[in-house]
mmCIF file of C-alpha atoms in Angstrom:
data_model
loop_
_atom_site.group_PDB
_atom_site.id
_atom_site.type_symbol
_atom_site.label_atom_id
_atom_site.label_comp_id
_atom_site.label_asym_id
_atom_site.label_seq_id
_atom_site.Cartn_x
_atom_site.Cartn_y
_atom_site.Cartn_z
ATOM 1 C CA MET A 659 17.203 40.532 27.714
ATOM 2 C CA ILE A 660 18.494 42.647 24.359
ATOM 3 C CA SER A 661 22.143 43.530 24.099
ATOM 4 C CA ILE A 662 22.029 46.867 21.957
ATOM 5 C CA ILE A 663 26.053 47.382 20.825
ATOM 6 C CA THR A 664 27.073 50.516 19.527
ATOM 7 C CA PRO A 665 30.677 50.666 17.617
ATOM 8 C CA VAL A 666 31.530 54.565 17.691
ATOM 9 C CA TYR A 667 34.612 56.338 16.960
ATOM 10 C CA ASN A 668 34.592 60.301 16.937
ATOM 11 C CA GLY A 669 30.637 60.483 17.415
ATOM 12 C CA GLU A 670 30.437 63.527 19.735
ATOM 13 C CA LYS A 671 28.045 64.831 17.112
ATOM 14 C CA PHE A 672 25.151 62.086 17.710
ATOM 15 C CA ILE A 673 26.586 59.608 20.871
ATOM 16 C CA GLU A 674 24.057 61.720 23.297
ATOM 17 C CA SER A 675 21.299 61.207 20.818
ATOM 18 C CA CYS A 676 22.039 57.511 20.623
ATOM 19 C CA LEU A 677 22.071 57.071 24.254
ATOM 20 C CA GLN A 678 18.997 59.073 24.724
ATOM 21 C CA ALA A 679 17.088 57.075 22.138
ATOM 22 C CA VAL A 680 17.527 53.806 24.126
ATOM 23 C CA ILE A 681 17.015 55.266 27.097
ATOM 24 C CA ALA A 682 13.774 56.571 25.641
ATOM 25 C CA GLN A 683 12.426 53.036 25.307
ATOM 26 C CA HIS A 684 11.805 52.551 28.981
ATOM 27 C CA CYS A 685 12.782 48.892 28.337
ATOM 28 C CA LYS A 686 14.051 47.279 31.648
ATOM 29 C CA GLU A 687 15.387 44.171 29.836
ATOM 30 C CA VAL A 688 18.206 45.783 27.888
ATOM 31 C CA GLU A 689 21.761 46.652 27.899
ATOM 32 C CA HIS A 690 23.763 49.502 25.780
ATOM 33 C CA LEU A 691 27.235 48.394 25.050
ATOM 34 C CA LEU A 692 29.319 51.230 23.685
ATOM 35 C CA ILE A 693 32.151 49.894 21.940
ATOM 36 C CA ASP A 694 34.550 53.065 21.250
ATOM 37 C CA GLY A 695 37.727 52.909 18.895
ATOM 38 C CA GLY A 696 39.688 55.495 21.013
ATOM 39 C CA SER A 697 38.017 58.447 19.881
ATOM 40 C CA THR A 698 40.150 61.578 20.024
ATOM 41 C CA ASP A 699 36.989 63.654 20.430
ATOM 42 C CA ASP A 700 34.086 63.993 23.387
ATOM 43 C CA THR A 701 32.660 60.556 22.959
ATOM 44 C CA VAL A 702 33.986 59.030 25.816
ATOM 45 C CA THR A 703 33.366 62.126 28.115
ATOM 46 C CA ILE A 704 29.591 61.944 26.869
ATOM 47 C CA ILE A 705 29.387 58.390 27.494
ATOM 48 C CA LYS A 706 31.270 58.354 31.078
ATOM 49 C CA ASP A 707 28.680 61.081 32.125
ATOM 50 C CA TYR A 708 25.596 58.895 30.929
ATOM 51 C CA ALA A 709 27.208 55.778 32.356
ATOM 52 C CA GLN A 710 27.269 56.959 35.449
ATOM 53 C CA GLN A 711 23.557 57.786 35.629
ATOM 54 C CA TYR A 712 22.098 54.674 33.673
ATOM 55 C CA PRO A 713 23.247 51.309 34.736
ATOM 56 C CA HIS A 714 22.247 49.718 31.452
ATOM 57 C CA ILE A 715 24.991 51.454 29.699
ATOM 58 C CA ARG A 716 28.445 49.620 29.533
ATOM 59 C CA TRP A 717 31.641 50.659 27.522
ATOM 60 C CA ILE A 718 35.037 50.205 26.404
ATOM 61 C CA SER A 719 37.344 52.674 24.959
ATOM 62 C CA GLU A 720 40.554 51.022 22.793
ATOM 63 C CA PRO A 721 41.977 50.933 19.277
ATOM 64 C CA ASP A 722 40.323 48.562 17.200
ATOM 65 C CA GLN A 723 40.587 47.327 13.372
ATOM 66 C CA GLY A 724 37.410 48.898 12.283
ATOM 67 C CA GLN A 725 33.438 48.382 12.779
ATOM 68 C CA SER A 726 33.655 44.649 12.286
ATOM 69 C CA ASP A 727 36.117 44.378 15.063
ATOM 70 C CA ALA A 728 33.996 46.529 17.326
ATOM 71 C CA MET A 729 30.791 44.652 16.744
ATOM 72 C CA ASN A 730 32.709 41.164 17.300
ATOM 73 C CA LYS A 731 33.841 42.875 20.743
ATOM 74 C CA GLY A 732 30.658 43.586 21.610
ATOM 75 C CA VAL A 733 28.964 40.095 20.685
ATOM 76 C CA ARG A 734 31.652 38.998 23.146
ATOM 77 C CA LEU A 735 30.867 41.424 26.127
ATOM 78 C CA ALA A 736 27.265 40.838 25.327
ATOM 79 C CA ILE A 737 24.969 39.405 28.676
ATOM 80 C CA GLY A 738 21.428 39.430 26.788
ATOM 81 C CA ASN A 739 20.575 36.444 24.541
ATOM 82 C CA ILE A 740 18.997 38.611 21.626
ATOM 83 C CA ILE A 741 21.828 40.843 19.874
ATOM 84 C CA THR A 742 21.165 44.211 17.912
ATOM 85 C CA PHE A 743 23.503 46.893 16.819
ATOM 86 C CA LEU A 744 22.438 50.701 16.651
ATOM 87 C CA ASN A 745 24.853 53.162 15.024
ATOM 88 C CA VAL A 746 25.106 56.455 16.634
ATOM 89 C CA ASP A 747 22.787 58.625 14.129
ATOM 90 C CA ASP A 748 20.168 55.785 14.159
ATOM 91 C CA TYR A 749 17.248 55.471 16.431
ATOM 92 C CA TYR A 750 14.287 53.413 16.912
ATOM 93 C CA GLU A 751 10.412 53.582 16.875
ATOM 94 C CA PRO A 752 8.761 54.066 20.088
ATOM 95 C CA ASN A 753 8.479 51.203 22.275
ATOM 96 C CA VAL A 754 10.230 48.693 20.005
ATOM 97 C CA LEU A 755 12.272 47.017 22.599
ATOM 98 C CA ASN A 756 9.781 45.841 24.859
ATOM 99 C CA GLN A 757 7.581 44.354 21.636
ATOM 100 C CA VAL A 758 11.043 42.939 20.555
ATOM 101 C CA ASN A 759 11.600 40.979 24.079
ATOM 102 C CA GLN A 760 8.208 39.777 24.260
ATOM 103 C CA LEU A 761 8.391 38.466 20.855
ATOM 104 C CA PHE A 762 11.644 36.761 21.208
ATOM 105 C CA LYS A 763 10.073 34.751 24.373
ATOM 106 C CA THR A 764 7.819 32.896 21.443
ATOM 107 C CA LEU A 765 10.379 31.969 19.045
ATOM 108 C CA PRO A 766 13.102 29.209 18.503
ATOM 109 C CA ASP A 767 16.337 29.888 19.165
ATOM 110 C CA PRO A 768 18.129 30.775 17.232
ATOM 111 C CA SER A 769 16.125 33.213 15.421
ATOM 112 C CA PHE A 770 16.538 36.107 13.069
ATOM 113 C CA VAL A 771 13.650 38.724 13.414
ATOM 114 C CA VAL A 772 13.425 41.519 11.209
ATOM 115 C CA GLY A 773 11.276 44.894 10.755
ATOM 116 C CA ASN A 774 10.968 47.587 8.433
ATOM 117 C CA CYS A 775 13.159 50.493 8.444
ATOM 118 C CA ARG A 776 12.792 54.182 7.416
ATOM 119 C CA ILE A 777 15.760 55.764 5.666
ATOM 120 C CA TRP A 778 16.123 59.454 6.188
ATOM 121 C CA ASP A 779 18.560 61.862 4.358
ATOM 122 C CA ASP A 780 20.319 64.591 5.908
ATOM 123 C CA GLN A 781 17.817 67.487 5.590
ATOM 124 C CA ASN A 782 15.643 65.237 7.906
ATOM 125 C CA ARG A 783 13.223 63.914 5.009
ATOM 126 C CA VAL A 784 12.121 60.179 4.563
ATOM 127 C CA ILE A 785 13.726 59.243 1.132
ATOM 128 C CA ASP A 786 12.756 55.330 1.521
ATOM 129 C CA LEU A 787 11.082 52.672 3.619
ATOM 130 C CA ASN A 788 13.051 49.327 3.708
ATOM 131 C CA ARG A 789 10.517 46.308 3.515
ATOM 132 C CA PRO A 790 12.620 43.248 3.345
ATOM 133 C CA SER A 791 9.834 40.986 3.473
ATOM 134 C CA LYS A 792 11.372 38.111 1.342
ATOM 135 C CA LEU A 793 14.285 36.505 3.499
ATOM 136 C CA ARG A 794 14.735 33.192 2.049
ATOM 137 C CA LEU A 795 18.267 32.841 0.703
ATOM 138 C CA LEU A 796 17.209 32.337 -2.800
ATOM 139 C CA ASP A 797 15.545 35.809 -2.539
ATOM 140 C CA LEU A 798 18.434 37.744 -1.165
ATOM 141 C CA VAL A 799 21.080 36.477 -3.633
ATOM 142 C CA VAL A 800 18.737 36.367 -7.026
ATOM 143 C CA GLY A 801 20.191 39.781 -8.050
ATOM 144 C CA LEU A 802 21.102 43.431 -6.663
ATOM 145 C CA ASN A 803 17.899 45.337 -6.135
ATOM 146 C CA VAL A 804 15.647 42.640 -6.850
ATOM 147 C CA ASN A 805 14.267 41.622 -3.472
ATOM 148 C CA PRO A 806 15.372 44.146 -0.597
ATOM 149 C CA TYR A 807 17.505 43.040 2.483
ATOM 150 C CA PRO A 808 17.691 44.563 5.689
ATOM 151 C CA CYS A 809 19.598 47.801 4.967
ATOM 152 C CA ASN A 810 20.294 48.643 8.837
ATOM 153 C CA PRO A 811 20.668 46.615 11.999
ATOM 154 C CA CYS A 812 18.556 48.818 14.207
ATOM 155 C CA ALA A 813 15.479 46.955 12.442
ATOM 156 C CA TYR A 814 16.749 43.219 13.013
ATOM 157 C CA PHE A 815 17.325 41.263 16.180
ATOM 158 C CA TYR A 816 18.671 37.878 16.374
ATOM 159 C CA HIS A 817 19.585 35.281 19.144
ATOM 160 C CA ARG A 818 23.380 35.514 20.405
ATOM 161 C CA SER A 819 23.480 31.737 19.848
ATOM 162 C CA LEU A 820 23.675 32.326 16.240
ATOM 163 C CA HIS A 821 27.053 33.443 16.259
ATOM 164 C CA ASN A 822 27.997 29.803 17.485
ATOM 165 C CA GLN A 823 26.740 28.512 14.432
ATOM 166 C CA ILE A 824 27.936 30.985 11.837
ATOM 167 C CA GLY A 825 30.588 32.755 13.333
ATOM 168 C CA ASP A 826 31.541 36.410 13.731
ATOM 169 C CA TYR A 827 31.641 39.150 11.526
ATOM 170 C CA PRO A 828 34.330 39.326 8.768
ATOM 171 C CA ILE A 829 36.973 41.879 9.988
ATOM 172 C CA ASP A 830 38.301 42.351 6.623
ATOM 173 C CA ASP A 831 35.106 43.895 5.223
ATOM 174 C CA HIS A 832 34.049 47.493 5.887
ATOM 175 C CA HIS A 833 31.094 47.953 3.816
ATOM 176 C CA ALA A 834 28.874 44.920 3.783
ATOM 177 C CA MET A 835 29.737 42.991 6.648
ATOM 178 C CA ASP A 836 26.361 42.882 7.832
ATOM 179 C CA LEU A 837 24.882 41.644 4.607
ATOM 180 C CA ASP A 838 27.442 38.916 4.743
ATOM 181 C CA PHE A 839 26.332 37.843 8.002
ATOM 182 C CA ILE A 840 22.367 38.059 7.129
ATOM 183 C CA LEU A 841 23.228 35.796 4.147
ATOM 184 C CA ARG A 842 24.972 32.929 6.418
ATOM 185 C CA ALA A 843 22.244 33.701 9.486
ATOM 186 C CA VAL A 844 18.852 32.909 7.176
ATOM 187 C CA GLN A 845 20.506 29.570 6.165
ATOM 188 C CA VAL A 846 20.342 28.385 10.035
ATOM 189 C CA ALA A 847 18.104 30.621 11.854
ATOM 190 C CA HIS A 848 14.209 30.478 12.220
ATOM 191 C CA VAL A 849 13.591 33.598 10.339
ATOM 192 C CA LYS A 850 10.486 36.071 10.638
ATOM 193 C CA TYR A 851 9.401 39.182 9.237
ATOM 194 C CA VAL A 852 7.410 41.522 11.193
ATOM 195 C CA ASP A 853 5.810 44.189 8.947
ATOM 196 C CA HIS A 854 6.077 47.173 11.123
ATOM 197 C CA VAL A 855 8.444 49.920 11.102
ATOM 198 C CA TRP A 856 11.240 49.488 14.180
ATOM 199 C CA GLY A 857 14.423 51.506 13.047
ATOM 200 C CA ASN A 858 15.226 54.753 11.677
ATOM 201 C CA TYR A 859 18.550 54.801 9.703
ATOM 202 C CA ARG A 860 20.344 58.409 8.660
ATOM 203 C CA ARG A 861 21.870 58.261 5.366
ATOM 204 C CA ILE A 862 24.118 61.325 5.967
ATOM 205 C CA GLN A 863 26.641 62.680 3.367
ATOM 206 C CA GLY A 864 29.984 62.211 4.020
ATOM 207 C CA THR A 865 29.545 58.773 6.105
ATOM 208 C CA LYS A 866 31.485 55.673 5.192
ATOM 209 C CA THR A 867 28.197 54.064 4.043
ATOM 210 C CA PHE A 868 26.794 57.188 1.789
ATOM 211 C CA THR A 869 30.549 57.413 0.196
ATOM 212 C CA ALA A 870 30.621 53.581 -0.773
ATOM 213 C CA MET A 871 27.280 54.076 -2.471
ATOM 214 C CA ALA A 872 28.023 57.153 -4.233
ATOM 215 C CA ASP A 873 31.365 55.820 -5.560
ATOM 216 C CA GLY A 874 30.029 52.439 -6.486
ATOM 217 C CA THR A 875 32.049 50.456 -3.933
ATOM 218 C CA SER A 876 29.084 48.957 -2.178
ATOM 219 C CA ASP A 877 27.386 47.825 -4.819
ATOM 220 C CA GLN A 878 30.402 46.076 -6.144
ATOM 221 C CA ARG A 879 30.909 44.343 -2.910
ATOM 222 C CA VAL A 880 27.055 43.600 -2.732
ATOM 223 C CA ARG A 881 27.266 41.713 -5.986
ATOM 224 C CA GLN A 882 30.594 39.747 -5.021
ATOM 225 C CA LEU A 883 28.409 38.337 -1.935
ATOM 226 C CA LEU A 884 25.813 37.492 -3.979
ATOM 227 C CA ARG A 885 27.657 35.633 -6.345
ATOM 228 C CA LYS A 886 29.649 33.662 -3.509
ATOM 229 C CA TYR A 887 26.379 32.755 -1.686
ATOM 230 C CA ARG A 888 24.555 31.568 -4.544
ATOM 231 C CA GLN A 889 27.030 28.350 -4.336
ATOM 232 C CA ASP A 890 24.928 27.765 -1.167
ATOM 233 C CA LEU A 891 21.684 27.220 -2.944
ATOM 234 C CA SER A 892 20.003 23.988 -2.905
ATOM 235 C CA PRO A 893 19.732 21.871 -6.604
ATOM 236 C CA LEU A 894 16.163 23.020 -6.519
ATOM 237 C CA GLU A 895 17.019 26.497 -5.602
ATOM 238 C CA TRP A 896 19.517 26.857 -8.668
ATOM 239 C CA ILE A 897 16.815 25.816 -10.797
ATOM 240 C CA GLU A 898 14.369 28.390 -9.466
ATOM 241 C CA TRP A 899 17.362 31.126 -9.664
ATOM 242 C CA LEU A 900 17.975 30.164 -13.560
ATOM 243 C CA GLY A 901 14.357 30.124 -14.130
ATOM 244 C CA TRP A 902 13.977 33.825 -12.579
ATOM 245 C CA LYS A 903 17.090 34.665 -14.667
ATOM 246 C CA LEU A 904 15.798 33.253 -18.093
ATOM 247 C CA TRP A 905 12.561 35.011 -17.296
ATOM 248 C CA ASN A 906 14.066 38.237 -16.549
ATOM 249 C CA GLN A 907 16.477 38.155 -19.490
ATOM 250 C CA LEU A 908 13.280 37.480 -21.859
ATOM 251 C CA THR A 909 10.954 40.215 -20.022
ATOM 252 C CA LYS A 910 13.989 42.747 -20.973
ATOM 253 C CA LEU A 911 14.485 41.436 -24.505
ATOM 254 C CA THR A 912 10.633 41.567 -24.821
ATOM 255 C CA SER A 913 10.527 45.492 -23.685
ATOM 256 C CA LEU A 914 13.463 46.170 -26.252
ATOM 257 C CA LEU A 915 11.722 44.566 -29.035
ATOM 258 C CA LEU A 916 8.585 46.371 -28.542
ATOM 259 C CA ARG A 917 10.259 49.698 -28.260
ATOM 260 C CA ALA A 918 12.153 48.680 -31.547
ATOM 261 C CA LEU A 919 8.696 48.155 -33.240
ATOM 262 C CA ARG A 920 7.380 51.141 -31.928
ATOM 263 C CA LYS A 921 9.859 53.056 -33.488
ATOM 264 C CA PHE A 922 9.558 51.349 -36.821
ATOM 265 C CA LEU A 923 5.998 51.885 -36.879
ATOM 266 C CA ARG A 924 6.417 55.743 -36.726
ATOM 267 C CA LEU A 925 8.426 55.571 -39.967
ATOM 268 C CA ILE A 926 5.355 54.087 -41.867
ATOM 269 C CA PRO A 927 3.255 56.940 -42.916
ATOM 270 C CA TYR A 928 -0.117 54.688 -42.141
ATOM 271 C CA TYR A 929 0.861 54.000 -38.427
ATOM 272 C CA SER A 930 2.096 57.695 -37.624
ATOM 273 C CA GLN A 931 -1.139 59.294 -38.659
#
């Protein structure tokens, strides 16, 4: 069974579409856990109405310490052996949950499985496709924006037992707690990449994620995590990373020298004709 966890606070604008996104999957082996942080708008009213109609919906509403705290509460309440998270403004491609349930029946425990994710702006335009095909720890920590990491949890699923080995989401991290978890997960789980679009992530202006990306907070935190988890590389992986770093610097230097040479040659009459 899949346990879908949705942390929410004052999400009345999107909560109904989130609930309907799971219902539209027509998956019998699923529960949808709504972890509300004490909303003051109509979020809880909408959740209550749907929970009375659909038995797969469970919910709590109480103050929390932020999104990570809500995520951890959801994991502890989960009944399913497969965990995923669906933010209120995101949604799945058709029939994803049934496909994931069948796939996990063939995988060892614990497994961490990642699909592709479409990224939309608030004008309902696709602005990117996240395809995190390289998921070794080395691939993920080699450098910012070198190999894409899974950008949104609606496109990855994992065994709940994984938390027994690597712990919870860090409560004090409000920007990159999912990446922190991923960098721990890939070190112990059976990792599988599926080259199909599973999730749709709305990058909406004014949200916490959008603001953190715009002001550089997100990139700063990601760089900190990459430095931290490079310490977990094996000696051979360290050598490979240093080799990549040297090659990258040489490539940049070569590019700069070629540009300088072209400018110099333009100053010579024979070459500028």
